[in-house]
XYZ file of N, CA and C in Angstrom:
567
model
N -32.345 40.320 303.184
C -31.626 39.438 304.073
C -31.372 40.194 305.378
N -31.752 39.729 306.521
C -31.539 40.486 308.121
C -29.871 40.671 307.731
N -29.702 41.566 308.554
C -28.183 42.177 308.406
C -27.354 41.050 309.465
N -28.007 40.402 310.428
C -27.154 39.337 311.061
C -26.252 38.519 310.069
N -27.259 37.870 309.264
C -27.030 36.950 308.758
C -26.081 37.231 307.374
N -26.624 38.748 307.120
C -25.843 39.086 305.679
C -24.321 39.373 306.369
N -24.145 39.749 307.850
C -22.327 39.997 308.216
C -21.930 38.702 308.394
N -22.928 37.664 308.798
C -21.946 36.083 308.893
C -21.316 35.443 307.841
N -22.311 35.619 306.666
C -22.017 35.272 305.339
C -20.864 36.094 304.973
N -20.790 37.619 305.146
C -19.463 38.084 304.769
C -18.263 37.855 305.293
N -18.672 37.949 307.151
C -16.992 37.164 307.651
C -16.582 35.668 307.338
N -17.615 35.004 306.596
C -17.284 33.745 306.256
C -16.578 33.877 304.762
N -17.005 34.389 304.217
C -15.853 34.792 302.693
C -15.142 35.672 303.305
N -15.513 36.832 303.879
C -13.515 37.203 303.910
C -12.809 36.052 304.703
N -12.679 35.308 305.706
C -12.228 34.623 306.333
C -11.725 33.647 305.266
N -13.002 32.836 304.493
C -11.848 31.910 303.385
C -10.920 32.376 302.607
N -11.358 33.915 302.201
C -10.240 34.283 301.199
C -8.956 34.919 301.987
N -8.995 35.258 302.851
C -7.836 35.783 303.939
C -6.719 34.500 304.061
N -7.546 33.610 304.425
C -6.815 32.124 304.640
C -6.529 31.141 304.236
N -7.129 31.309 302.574
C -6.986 30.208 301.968
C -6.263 29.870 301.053
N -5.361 30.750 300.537
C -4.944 31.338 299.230
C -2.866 31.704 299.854
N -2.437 31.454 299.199
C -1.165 32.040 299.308
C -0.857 32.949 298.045
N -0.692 33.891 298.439
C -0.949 34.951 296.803
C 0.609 34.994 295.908
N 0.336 35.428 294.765
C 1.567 35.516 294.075
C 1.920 37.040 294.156
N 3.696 36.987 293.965
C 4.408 37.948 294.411
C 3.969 39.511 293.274
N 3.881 40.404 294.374
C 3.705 41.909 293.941
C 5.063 42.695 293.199
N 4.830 43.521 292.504
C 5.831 44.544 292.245
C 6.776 45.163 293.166
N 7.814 45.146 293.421
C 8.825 45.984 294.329
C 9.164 47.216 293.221
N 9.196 48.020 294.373
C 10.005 49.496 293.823
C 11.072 49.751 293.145
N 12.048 49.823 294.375
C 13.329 49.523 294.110
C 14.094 48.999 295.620
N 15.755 49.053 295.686
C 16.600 48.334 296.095
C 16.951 49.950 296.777
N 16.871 50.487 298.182
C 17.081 51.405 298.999
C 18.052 51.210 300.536
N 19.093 50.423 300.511
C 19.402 50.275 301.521
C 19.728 51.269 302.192
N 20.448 52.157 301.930
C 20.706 53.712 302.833
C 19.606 53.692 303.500
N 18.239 53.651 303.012
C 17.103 53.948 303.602
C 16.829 52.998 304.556
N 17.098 51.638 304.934
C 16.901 50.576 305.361
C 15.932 49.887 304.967
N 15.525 50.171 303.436
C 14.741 49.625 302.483
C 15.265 48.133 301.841
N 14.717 47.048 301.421
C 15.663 46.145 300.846
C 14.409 45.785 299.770
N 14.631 45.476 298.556
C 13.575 44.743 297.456
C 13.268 43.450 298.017
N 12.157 42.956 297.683
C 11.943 41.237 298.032
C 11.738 40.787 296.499
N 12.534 40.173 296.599
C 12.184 39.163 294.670
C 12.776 38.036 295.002
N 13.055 37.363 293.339
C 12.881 36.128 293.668
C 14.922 35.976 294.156
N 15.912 36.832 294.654
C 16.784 36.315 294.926
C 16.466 36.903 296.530
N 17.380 35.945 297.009
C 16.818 35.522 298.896
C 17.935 36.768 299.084
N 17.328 37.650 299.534
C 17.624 38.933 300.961
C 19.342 38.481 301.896
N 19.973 39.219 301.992
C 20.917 38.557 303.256
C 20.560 37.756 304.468
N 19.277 38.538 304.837
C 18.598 38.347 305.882
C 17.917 37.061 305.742
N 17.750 36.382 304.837
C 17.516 34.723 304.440
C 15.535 34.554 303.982
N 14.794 36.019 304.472
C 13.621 35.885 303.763
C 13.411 36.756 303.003
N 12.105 36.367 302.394
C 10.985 37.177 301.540
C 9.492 37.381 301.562
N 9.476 38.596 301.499
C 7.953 38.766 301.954
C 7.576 39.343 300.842
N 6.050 38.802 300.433
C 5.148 39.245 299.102
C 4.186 39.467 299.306
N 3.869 40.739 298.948
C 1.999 40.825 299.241
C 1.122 40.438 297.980
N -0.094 39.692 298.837
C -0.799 39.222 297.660
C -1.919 40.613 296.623
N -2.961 40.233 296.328
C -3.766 40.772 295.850
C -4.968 41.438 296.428
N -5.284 42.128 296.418
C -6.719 43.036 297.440
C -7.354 42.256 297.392
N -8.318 41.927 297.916
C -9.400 41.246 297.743
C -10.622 42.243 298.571
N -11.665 42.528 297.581
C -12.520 43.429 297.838
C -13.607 43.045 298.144
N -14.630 43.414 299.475
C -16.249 42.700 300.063
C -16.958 44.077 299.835
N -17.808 44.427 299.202
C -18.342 45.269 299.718
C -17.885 46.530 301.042
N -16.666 47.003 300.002
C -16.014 48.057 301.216
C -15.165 47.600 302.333
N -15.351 46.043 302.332
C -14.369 45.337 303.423
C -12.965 44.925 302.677
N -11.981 45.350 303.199
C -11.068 45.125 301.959
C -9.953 43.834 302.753
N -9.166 43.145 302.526
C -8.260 42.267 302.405
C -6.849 41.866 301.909
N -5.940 41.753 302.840
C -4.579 40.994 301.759
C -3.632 40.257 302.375
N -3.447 39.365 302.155
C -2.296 38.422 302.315
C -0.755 39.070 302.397
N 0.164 38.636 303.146
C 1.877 38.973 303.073
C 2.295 37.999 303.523
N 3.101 37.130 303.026
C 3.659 36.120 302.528
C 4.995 36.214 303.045
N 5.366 35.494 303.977
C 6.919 35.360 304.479
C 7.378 33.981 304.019
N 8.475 33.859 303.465
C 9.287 32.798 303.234
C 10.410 32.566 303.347
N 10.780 31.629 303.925
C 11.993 31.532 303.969
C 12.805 30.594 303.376
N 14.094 31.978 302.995
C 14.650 31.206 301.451
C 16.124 31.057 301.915
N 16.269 30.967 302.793
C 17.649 30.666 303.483
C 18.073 29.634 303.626
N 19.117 29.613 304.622
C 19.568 28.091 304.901
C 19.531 27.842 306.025
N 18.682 28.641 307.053
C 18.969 28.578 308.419
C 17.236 28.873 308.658
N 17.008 27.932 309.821
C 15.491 28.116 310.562
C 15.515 30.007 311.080
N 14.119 29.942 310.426
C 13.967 31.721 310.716
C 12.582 31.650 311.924
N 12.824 32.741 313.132
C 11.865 32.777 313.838
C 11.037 34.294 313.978
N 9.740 34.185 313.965
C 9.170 35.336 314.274
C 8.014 34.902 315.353
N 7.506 36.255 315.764
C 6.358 35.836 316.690
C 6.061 37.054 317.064
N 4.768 37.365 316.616
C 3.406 38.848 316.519
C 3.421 38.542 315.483
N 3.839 40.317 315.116
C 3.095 40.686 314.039
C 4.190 41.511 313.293
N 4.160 41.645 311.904
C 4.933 42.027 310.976
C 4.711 43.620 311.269
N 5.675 44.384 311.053
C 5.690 46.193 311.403
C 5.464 46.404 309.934
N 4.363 47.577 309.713
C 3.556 47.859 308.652
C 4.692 49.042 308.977
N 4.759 49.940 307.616
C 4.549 51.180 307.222
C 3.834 51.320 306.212
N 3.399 52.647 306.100
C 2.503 53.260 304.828
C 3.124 54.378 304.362
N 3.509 54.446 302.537
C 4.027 55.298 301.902
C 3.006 55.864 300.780
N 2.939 57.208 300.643
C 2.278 57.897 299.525
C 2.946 57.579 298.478
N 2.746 58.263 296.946
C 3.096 57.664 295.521
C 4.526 58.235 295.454
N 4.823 59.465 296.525
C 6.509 59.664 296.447
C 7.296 59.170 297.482
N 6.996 57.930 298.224
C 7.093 57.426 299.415
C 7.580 57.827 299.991
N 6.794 59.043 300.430
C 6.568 60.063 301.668
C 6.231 59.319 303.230
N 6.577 58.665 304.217
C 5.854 58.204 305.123
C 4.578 58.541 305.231
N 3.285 58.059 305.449
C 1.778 58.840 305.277
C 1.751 58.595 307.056
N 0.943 59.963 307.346
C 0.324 60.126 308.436
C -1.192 60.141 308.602
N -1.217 60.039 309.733
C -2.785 60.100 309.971
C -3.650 58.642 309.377
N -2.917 57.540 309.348
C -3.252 56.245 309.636
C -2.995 55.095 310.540
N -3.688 54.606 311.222
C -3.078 53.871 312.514
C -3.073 52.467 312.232
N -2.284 51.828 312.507
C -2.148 50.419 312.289
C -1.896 49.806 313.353
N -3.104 48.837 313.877
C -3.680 48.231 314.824
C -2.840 46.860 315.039
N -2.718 46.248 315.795
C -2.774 44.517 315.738
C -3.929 43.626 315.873
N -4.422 42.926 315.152
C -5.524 42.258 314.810
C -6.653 43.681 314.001
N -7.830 42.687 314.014
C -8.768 43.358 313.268
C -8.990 45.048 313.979
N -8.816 45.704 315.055
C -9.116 46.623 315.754
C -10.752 47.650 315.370
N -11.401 46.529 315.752
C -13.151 46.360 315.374
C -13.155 46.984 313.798
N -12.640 46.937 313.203
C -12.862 47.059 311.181
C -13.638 45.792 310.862
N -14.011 44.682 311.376
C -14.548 43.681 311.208
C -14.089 42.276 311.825
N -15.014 41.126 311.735
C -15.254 40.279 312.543
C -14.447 38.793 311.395
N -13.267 38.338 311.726
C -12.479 37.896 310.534
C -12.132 36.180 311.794
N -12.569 35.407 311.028
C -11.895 34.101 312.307
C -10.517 34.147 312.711
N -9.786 33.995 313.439
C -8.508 34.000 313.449
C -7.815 35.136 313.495
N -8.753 36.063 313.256
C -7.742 37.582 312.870
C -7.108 38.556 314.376
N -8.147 37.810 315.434
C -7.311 38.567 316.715
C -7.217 37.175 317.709
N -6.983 36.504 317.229
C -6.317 35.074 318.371
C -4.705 35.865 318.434
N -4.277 35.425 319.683
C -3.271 35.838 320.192
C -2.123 35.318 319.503
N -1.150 36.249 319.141
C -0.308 35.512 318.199
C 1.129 34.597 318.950
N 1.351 33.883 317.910
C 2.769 32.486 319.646
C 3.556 32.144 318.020
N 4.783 31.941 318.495
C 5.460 31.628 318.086
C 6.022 30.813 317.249
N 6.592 31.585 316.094
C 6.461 30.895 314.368
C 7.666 30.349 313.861
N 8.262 29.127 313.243
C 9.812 28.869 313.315
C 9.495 28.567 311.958
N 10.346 28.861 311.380
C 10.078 28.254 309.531
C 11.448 27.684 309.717
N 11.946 26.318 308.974
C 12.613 26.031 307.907
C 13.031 26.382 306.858
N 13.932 26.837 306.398
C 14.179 26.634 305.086
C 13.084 26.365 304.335
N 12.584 27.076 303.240
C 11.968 27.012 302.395
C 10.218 27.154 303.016
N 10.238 26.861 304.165
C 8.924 27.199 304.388
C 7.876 28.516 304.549
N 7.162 28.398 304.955
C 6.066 29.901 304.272
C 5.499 30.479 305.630
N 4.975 31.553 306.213
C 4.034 32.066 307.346
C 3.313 33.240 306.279
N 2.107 33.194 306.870
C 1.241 34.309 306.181
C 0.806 35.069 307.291
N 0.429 36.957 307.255
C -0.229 37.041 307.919
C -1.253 38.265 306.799
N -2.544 38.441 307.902
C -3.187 39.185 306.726
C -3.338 40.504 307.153
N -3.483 41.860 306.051
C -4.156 42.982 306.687
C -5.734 42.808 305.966
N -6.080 43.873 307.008
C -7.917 43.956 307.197
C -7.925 45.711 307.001
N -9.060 46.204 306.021
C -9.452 47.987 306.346
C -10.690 48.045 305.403
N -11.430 49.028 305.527
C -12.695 49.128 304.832
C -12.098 50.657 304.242
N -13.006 50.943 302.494
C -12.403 51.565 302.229
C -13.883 52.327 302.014
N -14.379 52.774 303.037
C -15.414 53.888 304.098
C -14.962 54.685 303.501
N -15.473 55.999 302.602
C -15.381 57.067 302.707
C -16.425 58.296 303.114
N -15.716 59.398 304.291
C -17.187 60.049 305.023
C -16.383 60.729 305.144
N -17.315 62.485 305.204
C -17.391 63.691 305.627
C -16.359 64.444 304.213
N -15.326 65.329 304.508
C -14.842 66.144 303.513
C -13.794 65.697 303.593
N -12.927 64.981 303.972
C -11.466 64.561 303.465
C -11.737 63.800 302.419
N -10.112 63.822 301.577
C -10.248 62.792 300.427
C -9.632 61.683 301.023
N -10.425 60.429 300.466
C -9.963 59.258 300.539
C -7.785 58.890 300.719
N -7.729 58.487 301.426
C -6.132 57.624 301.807
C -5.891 56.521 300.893
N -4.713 56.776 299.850
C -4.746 55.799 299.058
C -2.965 55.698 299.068
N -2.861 54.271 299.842
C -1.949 53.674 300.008
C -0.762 52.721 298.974
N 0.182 52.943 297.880
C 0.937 52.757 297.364
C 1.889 51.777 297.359
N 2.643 52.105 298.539
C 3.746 51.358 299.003
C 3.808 50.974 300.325
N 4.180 50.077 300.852
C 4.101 49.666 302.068
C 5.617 49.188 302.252
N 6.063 48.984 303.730
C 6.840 48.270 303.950
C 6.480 47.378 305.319
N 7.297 46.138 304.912
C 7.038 45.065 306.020
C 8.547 44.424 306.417
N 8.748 44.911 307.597
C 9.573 43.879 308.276
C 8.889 42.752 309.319
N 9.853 41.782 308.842
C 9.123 40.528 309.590
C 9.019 40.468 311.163
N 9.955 40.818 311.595
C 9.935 41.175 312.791
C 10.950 42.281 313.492
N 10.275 43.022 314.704
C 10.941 43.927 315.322
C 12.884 44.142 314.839
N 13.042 44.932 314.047
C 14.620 45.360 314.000
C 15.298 44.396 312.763
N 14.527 43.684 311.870
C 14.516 43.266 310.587
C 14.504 44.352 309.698
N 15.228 44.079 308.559
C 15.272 45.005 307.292
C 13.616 44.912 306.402
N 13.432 46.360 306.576
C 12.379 46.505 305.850
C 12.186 46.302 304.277
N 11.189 45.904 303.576
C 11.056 44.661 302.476
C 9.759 45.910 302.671
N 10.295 46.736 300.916
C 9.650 48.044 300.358
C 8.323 46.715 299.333
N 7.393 47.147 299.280
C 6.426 46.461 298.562
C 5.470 47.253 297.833
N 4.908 47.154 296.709
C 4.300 47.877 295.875
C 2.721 46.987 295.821
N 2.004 46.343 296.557
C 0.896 45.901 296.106
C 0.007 46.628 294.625
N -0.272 45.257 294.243
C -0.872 45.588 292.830
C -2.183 46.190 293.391
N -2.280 47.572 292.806
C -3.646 48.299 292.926
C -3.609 49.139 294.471
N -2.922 49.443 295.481
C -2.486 49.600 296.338
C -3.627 49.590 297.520
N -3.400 50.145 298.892
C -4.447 50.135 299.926
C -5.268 51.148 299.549
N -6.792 51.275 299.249
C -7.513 52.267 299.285
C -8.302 52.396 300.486
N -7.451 53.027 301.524
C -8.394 52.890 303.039
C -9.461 53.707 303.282
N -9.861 54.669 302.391
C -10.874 55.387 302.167
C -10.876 56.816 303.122
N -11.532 56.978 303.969
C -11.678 57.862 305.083
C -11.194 57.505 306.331
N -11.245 56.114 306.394
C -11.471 55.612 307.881
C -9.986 55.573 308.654
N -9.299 55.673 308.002
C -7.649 55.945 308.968
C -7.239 54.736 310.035
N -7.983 53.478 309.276
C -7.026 52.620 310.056
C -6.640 50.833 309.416
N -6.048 50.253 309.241
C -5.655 49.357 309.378
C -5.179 47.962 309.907
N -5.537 47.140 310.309
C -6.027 45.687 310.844
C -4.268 44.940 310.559
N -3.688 44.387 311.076
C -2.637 43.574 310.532
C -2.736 42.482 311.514
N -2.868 41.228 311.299
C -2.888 39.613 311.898
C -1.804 39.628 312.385
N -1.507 38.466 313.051
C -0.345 37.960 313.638
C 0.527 36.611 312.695
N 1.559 36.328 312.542
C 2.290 35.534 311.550
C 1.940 34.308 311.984
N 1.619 33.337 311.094
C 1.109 32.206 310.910
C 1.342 31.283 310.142
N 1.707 30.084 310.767
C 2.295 28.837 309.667
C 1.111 28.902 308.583
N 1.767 28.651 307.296
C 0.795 28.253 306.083
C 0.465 26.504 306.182
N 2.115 25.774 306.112
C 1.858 24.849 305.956
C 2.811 24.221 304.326
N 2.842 25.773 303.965
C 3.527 25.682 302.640
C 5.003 25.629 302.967
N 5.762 25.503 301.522
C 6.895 25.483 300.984
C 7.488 25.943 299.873
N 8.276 26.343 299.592
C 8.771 27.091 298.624
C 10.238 27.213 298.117
């Protein structure tokens, strides 16, 4: 198959599975507020949401995942960009030497994944997704970056929502990371 045609076919499945799917909720750690850590489960945060990361979804080295904002409050919640990533090792050590981009930051060619992000209002009970993007490339003599724990606040100066994705980020060599901009689902919850 010409390689044109074999990357259209792939940004066309990652693209459905990035966007099509609202994933079910991951493992949390624990409950760290000193740290400005907070658990996301199923009881609603002070802060009135919850964010869940879905499941990897793996292309041939192109990797994928859903994070799931909801809001479980009683009051309209607003965001607009992009959710602030961190990355934690297995003793959630902050990890260095990974950069986390906004949009795809050329890791691949995803529909929707670098449209400019505008402004997201949920309701009560309603849902925004946004996705991360990384290939898990491994080259030269370092060992592979294998990502554990993450944290996501929804937006700038929000309490960070510690997350354990099932099977965690395996970013391989390549030291970087893709994160979308927040986006109505359409859902409810």
């Amino acid at each position: 198959m010409p390689r044109s045609v074999y990357d259209a076919v792939l940004v066309t499945l990652v693209g459905l599975l990035v966007g099509s799917v609202i994933w079910t909720v991951s493992a949390v750690a624990y409950d760290d507020p000193a740290a400005g850590w907070s658990m996301s489960n199923p009881v609603c945060p002070e802060e009135g949401i919850r964010v869940t990361a879905g499941p990897v979804n793996p292309a041939l080295g192109l990797r994928a995942m859903d994070l799931t904002l909801v809001n479980c409050g009683t009051r309209a919640y607003r965001v607009q960009g992009y959710p602030e990533i961190r990355l934690y090792d297995q003793d959630q050590q902050r990890l260095t030497g990974v950069t986390v981009v906004h949009g795809s930051g050329g890791i691949a060619t995803v529909t929707g994944f670098d449209d400019p992000p505008g402004p997201v209002t949920l309701a009560p009970g309603e849902t925004a997704s946004a996705g991360l993007l990384w290939r898990n490339t491994t080259t030269g003599l370092d060992g592979p970056t294998s990502v554990p724990y993450l944290t996501v606040a929804a937006r700038s100066g929000s309490l960070q929502l510690l997350l354990k994705p099932d099977g965690g980020l395996d970013l391989g060599t390549t030291g970087r990371l893709g994160v979308g901009p927040w986006r109505t689902t359409g859902g409810t919850r």
